[in-house]
Coordinates of C-alpha atoms and ligand atoms in Angstrom, one line a residue:
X438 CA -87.1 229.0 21.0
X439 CA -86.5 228.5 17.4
X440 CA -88.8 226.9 14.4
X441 CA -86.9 225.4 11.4
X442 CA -88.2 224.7 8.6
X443 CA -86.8 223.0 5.0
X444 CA -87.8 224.9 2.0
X445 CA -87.1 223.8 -1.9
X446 CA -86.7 226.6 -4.6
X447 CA -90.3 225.9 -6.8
X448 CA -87.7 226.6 -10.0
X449 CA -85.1 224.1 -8.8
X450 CA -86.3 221.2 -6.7
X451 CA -82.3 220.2 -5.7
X452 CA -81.9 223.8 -4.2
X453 CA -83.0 223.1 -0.5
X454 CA -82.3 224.4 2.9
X455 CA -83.5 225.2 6.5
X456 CA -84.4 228.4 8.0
X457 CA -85.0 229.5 11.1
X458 CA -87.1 231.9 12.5
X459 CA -88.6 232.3 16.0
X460 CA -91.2 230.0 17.0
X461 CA -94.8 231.7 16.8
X462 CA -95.4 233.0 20.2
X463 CA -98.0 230.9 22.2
X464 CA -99.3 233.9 24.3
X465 CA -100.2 236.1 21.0
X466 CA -102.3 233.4 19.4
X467 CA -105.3 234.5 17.6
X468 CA -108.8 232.7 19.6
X469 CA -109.4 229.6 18.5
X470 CA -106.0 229.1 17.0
X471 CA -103.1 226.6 18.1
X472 CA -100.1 226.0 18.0
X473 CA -98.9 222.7 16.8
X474 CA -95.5 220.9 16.9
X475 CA -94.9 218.6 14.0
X476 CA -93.8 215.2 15.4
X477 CA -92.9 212.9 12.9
X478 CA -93.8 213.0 9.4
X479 CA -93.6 210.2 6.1
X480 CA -91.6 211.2 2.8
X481 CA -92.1 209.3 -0.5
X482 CA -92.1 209.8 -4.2
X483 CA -95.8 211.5 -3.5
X484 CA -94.5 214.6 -1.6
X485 CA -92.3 215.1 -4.1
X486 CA -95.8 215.7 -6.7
X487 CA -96.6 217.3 -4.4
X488 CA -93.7 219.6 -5.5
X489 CA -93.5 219.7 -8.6
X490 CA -97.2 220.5 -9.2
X491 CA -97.4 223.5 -6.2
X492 CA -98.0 225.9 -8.3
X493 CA -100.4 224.1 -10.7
X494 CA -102.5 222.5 -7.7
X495 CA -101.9 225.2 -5.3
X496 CA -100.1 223.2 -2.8
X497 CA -97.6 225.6 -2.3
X498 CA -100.1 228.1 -1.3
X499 CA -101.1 225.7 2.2
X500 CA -98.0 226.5 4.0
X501 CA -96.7 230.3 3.1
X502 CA -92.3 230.6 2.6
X503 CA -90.0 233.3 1.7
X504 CA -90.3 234.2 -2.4
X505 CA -89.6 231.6 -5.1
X506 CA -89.4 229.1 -2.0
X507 CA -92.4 226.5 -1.0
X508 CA -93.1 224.0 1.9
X509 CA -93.4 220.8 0.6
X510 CA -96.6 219.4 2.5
X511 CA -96.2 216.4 4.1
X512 CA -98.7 213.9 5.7
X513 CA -97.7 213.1 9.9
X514 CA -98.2 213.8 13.1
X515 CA -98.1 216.6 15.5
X516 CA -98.7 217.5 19.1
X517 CA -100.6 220.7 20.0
X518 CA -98.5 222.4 22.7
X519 CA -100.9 225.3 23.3
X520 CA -104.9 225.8 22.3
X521 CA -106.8 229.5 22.3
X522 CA -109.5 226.6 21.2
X523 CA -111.8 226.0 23.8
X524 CA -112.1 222.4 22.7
X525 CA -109.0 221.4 22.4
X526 CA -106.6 220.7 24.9
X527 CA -102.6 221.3 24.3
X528 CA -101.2 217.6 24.2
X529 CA -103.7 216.2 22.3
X530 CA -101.9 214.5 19.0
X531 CA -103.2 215.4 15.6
X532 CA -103.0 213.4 12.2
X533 CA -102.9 215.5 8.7
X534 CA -101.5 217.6 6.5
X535 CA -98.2 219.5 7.8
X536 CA -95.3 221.9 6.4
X537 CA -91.6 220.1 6.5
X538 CA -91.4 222.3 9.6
X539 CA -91.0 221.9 13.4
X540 CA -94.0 224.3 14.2
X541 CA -97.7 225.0 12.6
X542 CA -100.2 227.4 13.7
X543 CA -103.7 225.9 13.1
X544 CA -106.9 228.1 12.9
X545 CA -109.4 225.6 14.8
X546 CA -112.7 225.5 13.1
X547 CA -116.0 223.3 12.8
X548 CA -114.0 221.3 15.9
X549 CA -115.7 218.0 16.3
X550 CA -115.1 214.9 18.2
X551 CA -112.7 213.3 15.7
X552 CA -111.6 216.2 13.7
X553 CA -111.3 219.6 12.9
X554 CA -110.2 221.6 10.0
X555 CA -107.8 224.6 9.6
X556 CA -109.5 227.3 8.3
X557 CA -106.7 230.1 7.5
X558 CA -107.9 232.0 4.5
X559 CA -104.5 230.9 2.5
X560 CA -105.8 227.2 2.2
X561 CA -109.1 227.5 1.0
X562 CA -108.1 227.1 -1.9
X563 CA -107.3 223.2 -2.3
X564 CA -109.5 220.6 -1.3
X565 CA -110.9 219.9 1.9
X566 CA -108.8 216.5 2.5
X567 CA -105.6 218.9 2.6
X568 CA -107.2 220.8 5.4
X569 CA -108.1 217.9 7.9
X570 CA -106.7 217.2 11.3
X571 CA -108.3 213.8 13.2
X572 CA -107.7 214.3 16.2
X573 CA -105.9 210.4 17.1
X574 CA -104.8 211.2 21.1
X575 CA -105.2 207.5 22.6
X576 CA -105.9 205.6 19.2
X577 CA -104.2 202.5 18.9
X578 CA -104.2 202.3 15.2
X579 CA -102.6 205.4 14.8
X580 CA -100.0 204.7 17.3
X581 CA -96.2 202.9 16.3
X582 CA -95.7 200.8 13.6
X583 CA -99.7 200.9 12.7
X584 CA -99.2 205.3 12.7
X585 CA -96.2 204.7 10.5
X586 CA -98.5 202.4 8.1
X587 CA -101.1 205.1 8.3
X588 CA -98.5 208.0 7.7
X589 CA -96.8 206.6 5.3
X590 CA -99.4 204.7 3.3
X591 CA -103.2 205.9 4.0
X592 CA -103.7 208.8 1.5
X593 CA -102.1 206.9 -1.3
X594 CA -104.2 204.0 -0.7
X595 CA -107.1 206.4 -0.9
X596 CA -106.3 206.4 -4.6
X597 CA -105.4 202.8 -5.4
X598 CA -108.9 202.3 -3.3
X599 CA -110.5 204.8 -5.8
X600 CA -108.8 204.1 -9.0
X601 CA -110.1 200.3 -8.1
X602 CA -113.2 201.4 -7.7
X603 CA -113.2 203.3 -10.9
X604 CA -112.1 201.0 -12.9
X605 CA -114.7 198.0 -11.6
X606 CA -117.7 200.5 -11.7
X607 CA -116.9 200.9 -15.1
X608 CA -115.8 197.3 -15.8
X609 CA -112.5 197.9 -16.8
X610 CA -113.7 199.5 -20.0
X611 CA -113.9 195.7 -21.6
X612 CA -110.0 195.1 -20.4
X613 CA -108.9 191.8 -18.5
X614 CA -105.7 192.9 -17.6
X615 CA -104.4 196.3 -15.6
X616 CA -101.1 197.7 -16.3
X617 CA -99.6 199.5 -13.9
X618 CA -96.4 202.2 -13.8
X619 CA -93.7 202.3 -11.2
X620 CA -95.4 198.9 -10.0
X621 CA -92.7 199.5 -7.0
X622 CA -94.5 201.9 -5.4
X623 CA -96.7 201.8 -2.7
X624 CA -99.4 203.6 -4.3
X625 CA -99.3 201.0 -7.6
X626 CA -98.9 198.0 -5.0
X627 CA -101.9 199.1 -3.2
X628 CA -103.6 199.2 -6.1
X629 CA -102.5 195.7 -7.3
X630 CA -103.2 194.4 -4.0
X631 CA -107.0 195.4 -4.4
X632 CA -107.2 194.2 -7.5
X633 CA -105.3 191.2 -7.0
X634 CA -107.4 190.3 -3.8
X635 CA -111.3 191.8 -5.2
X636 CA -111.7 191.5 -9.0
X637 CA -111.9 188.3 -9.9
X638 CA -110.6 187.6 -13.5
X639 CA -108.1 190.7 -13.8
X640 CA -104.9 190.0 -14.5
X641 CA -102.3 192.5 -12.8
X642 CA -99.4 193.7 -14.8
X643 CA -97.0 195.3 -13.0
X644 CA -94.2 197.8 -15.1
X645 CA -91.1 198.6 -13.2
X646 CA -87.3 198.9 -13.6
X647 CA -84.3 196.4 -13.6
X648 CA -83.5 197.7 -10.3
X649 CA -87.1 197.2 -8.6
X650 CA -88.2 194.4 -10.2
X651 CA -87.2 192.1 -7.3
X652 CA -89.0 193.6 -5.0
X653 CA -92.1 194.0 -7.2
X654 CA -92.2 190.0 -7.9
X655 CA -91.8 189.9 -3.9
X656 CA -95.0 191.6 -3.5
X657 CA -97.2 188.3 -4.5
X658 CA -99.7 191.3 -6.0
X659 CA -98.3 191.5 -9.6
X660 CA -99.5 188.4 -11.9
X661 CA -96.5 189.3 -14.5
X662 CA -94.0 191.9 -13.9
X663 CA -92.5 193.0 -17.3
X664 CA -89.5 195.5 -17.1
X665 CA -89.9 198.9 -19.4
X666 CA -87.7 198.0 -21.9
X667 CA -89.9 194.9 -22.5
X668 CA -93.2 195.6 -22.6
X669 CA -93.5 195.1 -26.4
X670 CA -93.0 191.9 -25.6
X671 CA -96.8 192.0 -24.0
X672 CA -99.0 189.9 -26.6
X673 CA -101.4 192.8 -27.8
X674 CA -104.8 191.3 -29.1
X675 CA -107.1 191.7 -25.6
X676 CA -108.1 194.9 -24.6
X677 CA -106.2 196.6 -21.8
X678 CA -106.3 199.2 -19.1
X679 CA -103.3 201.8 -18.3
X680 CA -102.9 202.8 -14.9
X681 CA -99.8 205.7 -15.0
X682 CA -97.7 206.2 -11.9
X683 CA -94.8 206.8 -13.2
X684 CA -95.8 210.0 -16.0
X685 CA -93.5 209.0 -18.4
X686 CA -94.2 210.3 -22.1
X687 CA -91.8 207.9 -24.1
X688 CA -93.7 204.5 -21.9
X689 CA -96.8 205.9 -22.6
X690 CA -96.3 206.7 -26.4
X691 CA -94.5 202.7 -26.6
X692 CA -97.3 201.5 -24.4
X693 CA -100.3 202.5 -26.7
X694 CA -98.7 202.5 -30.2
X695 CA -98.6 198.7 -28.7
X696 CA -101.4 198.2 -27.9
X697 CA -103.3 200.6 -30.4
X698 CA -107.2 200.4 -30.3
X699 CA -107.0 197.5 -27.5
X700 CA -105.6 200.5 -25.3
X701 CA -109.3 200.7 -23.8
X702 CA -108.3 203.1 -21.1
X703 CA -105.3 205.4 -19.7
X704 CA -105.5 206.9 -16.9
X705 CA -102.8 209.0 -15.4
X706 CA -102.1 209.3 -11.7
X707 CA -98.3 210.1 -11.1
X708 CA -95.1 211.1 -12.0
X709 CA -92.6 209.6 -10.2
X710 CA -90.5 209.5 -13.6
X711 CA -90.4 213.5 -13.5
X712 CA -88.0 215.0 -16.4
X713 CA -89.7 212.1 -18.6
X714 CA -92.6 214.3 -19.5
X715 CA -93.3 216.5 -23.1
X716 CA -94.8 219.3 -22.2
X717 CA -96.9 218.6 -25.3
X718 CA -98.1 215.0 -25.1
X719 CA -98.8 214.0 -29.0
X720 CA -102.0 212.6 -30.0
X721 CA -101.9 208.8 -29.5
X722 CA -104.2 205.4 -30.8
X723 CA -106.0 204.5 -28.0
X724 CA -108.1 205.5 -25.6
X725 CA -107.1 208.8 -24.7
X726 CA -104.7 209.2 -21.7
X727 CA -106.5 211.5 -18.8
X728 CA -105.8 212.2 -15.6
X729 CA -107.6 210.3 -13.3
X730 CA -109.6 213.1 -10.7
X731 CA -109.6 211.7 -7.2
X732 CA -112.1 214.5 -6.0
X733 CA -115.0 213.3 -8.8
X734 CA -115.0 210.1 -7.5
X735 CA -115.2 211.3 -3.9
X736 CA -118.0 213.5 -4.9
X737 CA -119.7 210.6 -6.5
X738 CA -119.7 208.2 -4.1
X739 CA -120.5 210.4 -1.8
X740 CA -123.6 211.2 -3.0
X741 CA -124.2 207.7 -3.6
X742 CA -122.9 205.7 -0.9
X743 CA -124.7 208.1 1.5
X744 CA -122.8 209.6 4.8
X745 CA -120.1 207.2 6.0
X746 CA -120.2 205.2 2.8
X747 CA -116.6 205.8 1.7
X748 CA -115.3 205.6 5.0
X749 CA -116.9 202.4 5.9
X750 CA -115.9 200.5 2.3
X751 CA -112.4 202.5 2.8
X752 CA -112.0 201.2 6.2
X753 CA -112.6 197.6 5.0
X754 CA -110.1 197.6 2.5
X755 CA -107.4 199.6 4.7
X756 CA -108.0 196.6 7.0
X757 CA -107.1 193.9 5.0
X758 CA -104.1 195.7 3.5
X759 CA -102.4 197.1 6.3
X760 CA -101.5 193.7 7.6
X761 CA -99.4 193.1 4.3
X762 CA -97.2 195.5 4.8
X763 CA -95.3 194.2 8.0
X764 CA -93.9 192.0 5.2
X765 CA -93.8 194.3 2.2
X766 CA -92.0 197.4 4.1
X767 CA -89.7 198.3 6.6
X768 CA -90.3 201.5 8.2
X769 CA -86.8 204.0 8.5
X770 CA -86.2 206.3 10.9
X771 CA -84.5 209.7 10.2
X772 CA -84.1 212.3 13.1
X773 CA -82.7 216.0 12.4
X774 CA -82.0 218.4 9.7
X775 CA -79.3 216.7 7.7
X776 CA -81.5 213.1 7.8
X777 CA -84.7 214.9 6.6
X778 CA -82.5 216.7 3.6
X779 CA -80.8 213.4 2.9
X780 CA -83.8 211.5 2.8
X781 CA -85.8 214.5 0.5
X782 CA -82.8 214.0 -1.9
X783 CA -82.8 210.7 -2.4
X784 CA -86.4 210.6 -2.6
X785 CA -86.4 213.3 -5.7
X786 CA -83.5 211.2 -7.3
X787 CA -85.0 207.8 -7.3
X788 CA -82.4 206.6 -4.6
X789 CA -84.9 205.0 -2.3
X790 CA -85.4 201.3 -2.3
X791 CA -88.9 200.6 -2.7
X792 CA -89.2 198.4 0.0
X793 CA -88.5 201.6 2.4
X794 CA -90.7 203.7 3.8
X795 CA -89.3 206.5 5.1
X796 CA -91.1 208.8 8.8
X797 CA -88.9 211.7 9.5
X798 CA -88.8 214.0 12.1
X799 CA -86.9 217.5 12.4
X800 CA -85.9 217.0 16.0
X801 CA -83.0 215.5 16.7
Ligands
NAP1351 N1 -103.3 211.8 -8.2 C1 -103.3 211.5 -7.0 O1 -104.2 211.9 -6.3 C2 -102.2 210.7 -6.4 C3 -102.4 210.1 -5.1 C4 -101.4 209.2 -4.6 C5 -100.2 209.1 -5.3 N2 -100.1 209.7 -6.6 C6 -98.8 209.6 -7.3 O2 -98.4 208.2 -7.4 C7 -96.9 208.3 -7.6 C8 -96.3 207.2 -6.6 O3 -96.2 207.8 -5.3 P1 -95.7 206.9 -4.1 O4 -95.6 207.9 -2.9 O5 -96.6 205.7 -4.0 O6 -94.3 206.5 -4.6 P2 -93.1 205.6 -3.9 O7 -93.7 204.5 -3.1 O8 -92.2 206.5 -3.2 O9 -92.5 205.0 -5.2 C9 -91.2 205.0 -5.6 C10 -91.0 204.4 -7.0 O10 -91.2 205.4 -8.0 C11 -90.2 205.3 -9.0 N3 -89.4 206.5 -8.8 C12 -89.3 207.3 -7.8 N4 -88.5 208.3 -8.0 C13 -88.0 208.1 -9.2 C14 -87.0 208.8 -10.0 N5 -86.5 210.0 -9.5 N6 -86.7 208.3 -11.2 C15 -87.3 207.2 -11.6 N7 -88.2 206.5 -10.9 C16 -88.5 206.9 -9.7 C17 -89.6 203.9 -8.7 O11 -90.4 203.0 -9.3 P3 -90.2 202.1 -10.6 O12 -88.7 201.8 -10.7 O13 -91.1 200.9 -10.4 O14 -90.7 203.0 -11.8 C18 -89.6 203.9 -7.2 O15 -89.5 202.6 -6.7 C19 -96.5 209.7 -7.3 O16 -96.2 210.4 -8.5 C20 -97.7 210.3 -6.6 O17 -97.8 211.7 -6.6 C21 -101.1 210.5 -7.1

């Protein structure tokens, strides 16, 4: 039996291709490891970060390819079809982090009721959210359409939950209004959504292009949507906050020469606008634009919302988003090597329509 697995040159994201190699041999597992089989797997403008910063972030370091190749990690499900763990049972179904790949071999460790973690020596080196597997065998809310949601949606609504969080626990540095880049995508919308449904008194300004801006009005999150070429037209007296999907230098620069000392905060969190970015960003009036660390607000909270507090909060808002999205998104379904490349090129290109969200799985 055969693996395959899609691989992008690091140098050249639009140079892609499968491989295939043998599948890792079940009966000369290492103890304790497994092997997985990656089921079905989501693809958005994310995973292509994901990409484009592997060497920066070390993500290319999670899932080892041939030279100048990487993985690109992708957030899914898989199936263990044999365990040296004795804990964990081949069948069971797993949730995390996983290679564009039909096979994974896991090393089990600090195995728990709901999770374990993969501790191979090449992953250690990115955070511990990368390394995660829950364990989800019999769990209706990671089954169907709700898994899809979860796939799909979950660990960027991690960050709209934490940039929202952020930005209230500082109150918006004085602002009243949130601006928001590529307002289309689903890590923007979720964003708007909690802001739109918690914080009272913000007004939610969602940035986007001609081609999205439909489907940005549609979302009911977005108290003005202003297209890119027109946000001079923003009135520019009351203090704002910048919240940067989309990475683009020029928008940015327009943005706070705009908005000059009422910029009160920029915070960068994407760039789905990738080839829009100066290497050298120049100095602008304004607060100064930073990237916004998910990890130091996780560590924060942690320690101050005690064990469980993030997941509980977390879990609160999840639950009164996910129900949104029935209406915001319809789920596609790829199958097979040419629908997975097809759908990774469109992805990197901007083809997608927002309203998509796209599970994929390498068997046909
Ligand atoms: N820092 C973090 O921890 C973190 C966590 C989650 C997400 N993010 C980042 O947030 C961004 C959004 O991710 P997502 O998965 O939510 O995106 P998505 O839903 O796939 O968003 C797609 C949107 O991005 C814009 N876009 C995508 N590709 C483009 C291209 N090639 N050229 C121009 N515009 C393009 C378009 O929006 P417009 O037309 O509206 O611009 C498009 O509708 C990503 O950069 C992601 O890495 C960061």
């Amino acid at each position: 039996m055969n693996s395959t697995d899609f691989i992008v040159a690091r140098s050249d994201l639009h140079d892609c291709k499968f491989i295939e190699t043998p599948s890792p041999d079940a009966a000369a597992l290492a103890d304790e490891a497994l092997l997985v089989k990656v089921d079905r797997f989501a693809f958005t403008a994310n995973n292509i970060t994901y990409a484009q910063l592997g060497d920066l972030l070390k993500y290319w370091q999670l899932f080892p390819a041939p030279e100048n190749f990487g993985k690109i990690p992708v957030w899914g499900f898989g199936e263990v079809i044999a365990s040296r763990h004795p804990g964990i049972d081949a069948g069971e179904r797993l949730f995390g982090y996983f290679p564009m790949a039909t096979h994974l071999v896991i090393e089990a460790a600090d195995v728990k009721k709901r999770g374990f973690r993969d501790a191979a020596l090449h992953r250690q080196s990115v955070a511990p959210v990368y390394n995660a597997y829950a364990r989800v065998s019999g769990d209706p809310s990671f089954a169907g359409r709700e898994g899809d949601y979860q796939a799909l949606l979950r660990p960027l609504f991690m960050l709209s939950f934490l940039v929202d969080d952020y930005l209230a626990e500082h109150d918006f540095y004085g602002a009243r209004s949130v601006l928001l880049s590529s307002a289309s995508s689903k890590t923007a919308f979720g964003l708007a959504h909690l802001l739109h449904t918690q914080r009272k008194g913000i007004r939610v300004i969602g940035l986007t292009s001609a081609a999205n801006v439909d489907f940005v009005r549609s979302l009911g999150c977005y108290d003005e949507v202003i297209l890119y070429d027109q946000v001079a037209s923003l009135p520019s007296a009351s203090p704002v906050a910048y919240v940067d999907m989309a990475g683009n230098s020029a928008l940015r620069a327009t943005l706070h020469r705009h908005f000059g000392d009422q910029m009160k905060y920029s915070g960068r969190v994407g760039q789905t606008h990738h080839g829009n970015s100066l290497p050298q960003e120049p100095e602008l009036p304004g607060a100064k634009p930073a990237w916004f660390f998910a990890p130091d607000q996780i560590r924060k909270r942690a320690s101050e919302w005690g064990p469980g507090g993030i997941d509980t909060r977390f879990g609160a808002a999840w639950s009164g988003f996910a129900p949104t999205l029935e209406t915001r998104l319809t789920v596609v379904s790829g199958h097979g090597p040419e629908a997975v490349k097809q759908v990774y090129l469109d992805t990197l290109d901007g083809r997608i329509p927002p309203a998509q969200g796209h599970m994929l799985s390498l068997a046909t």
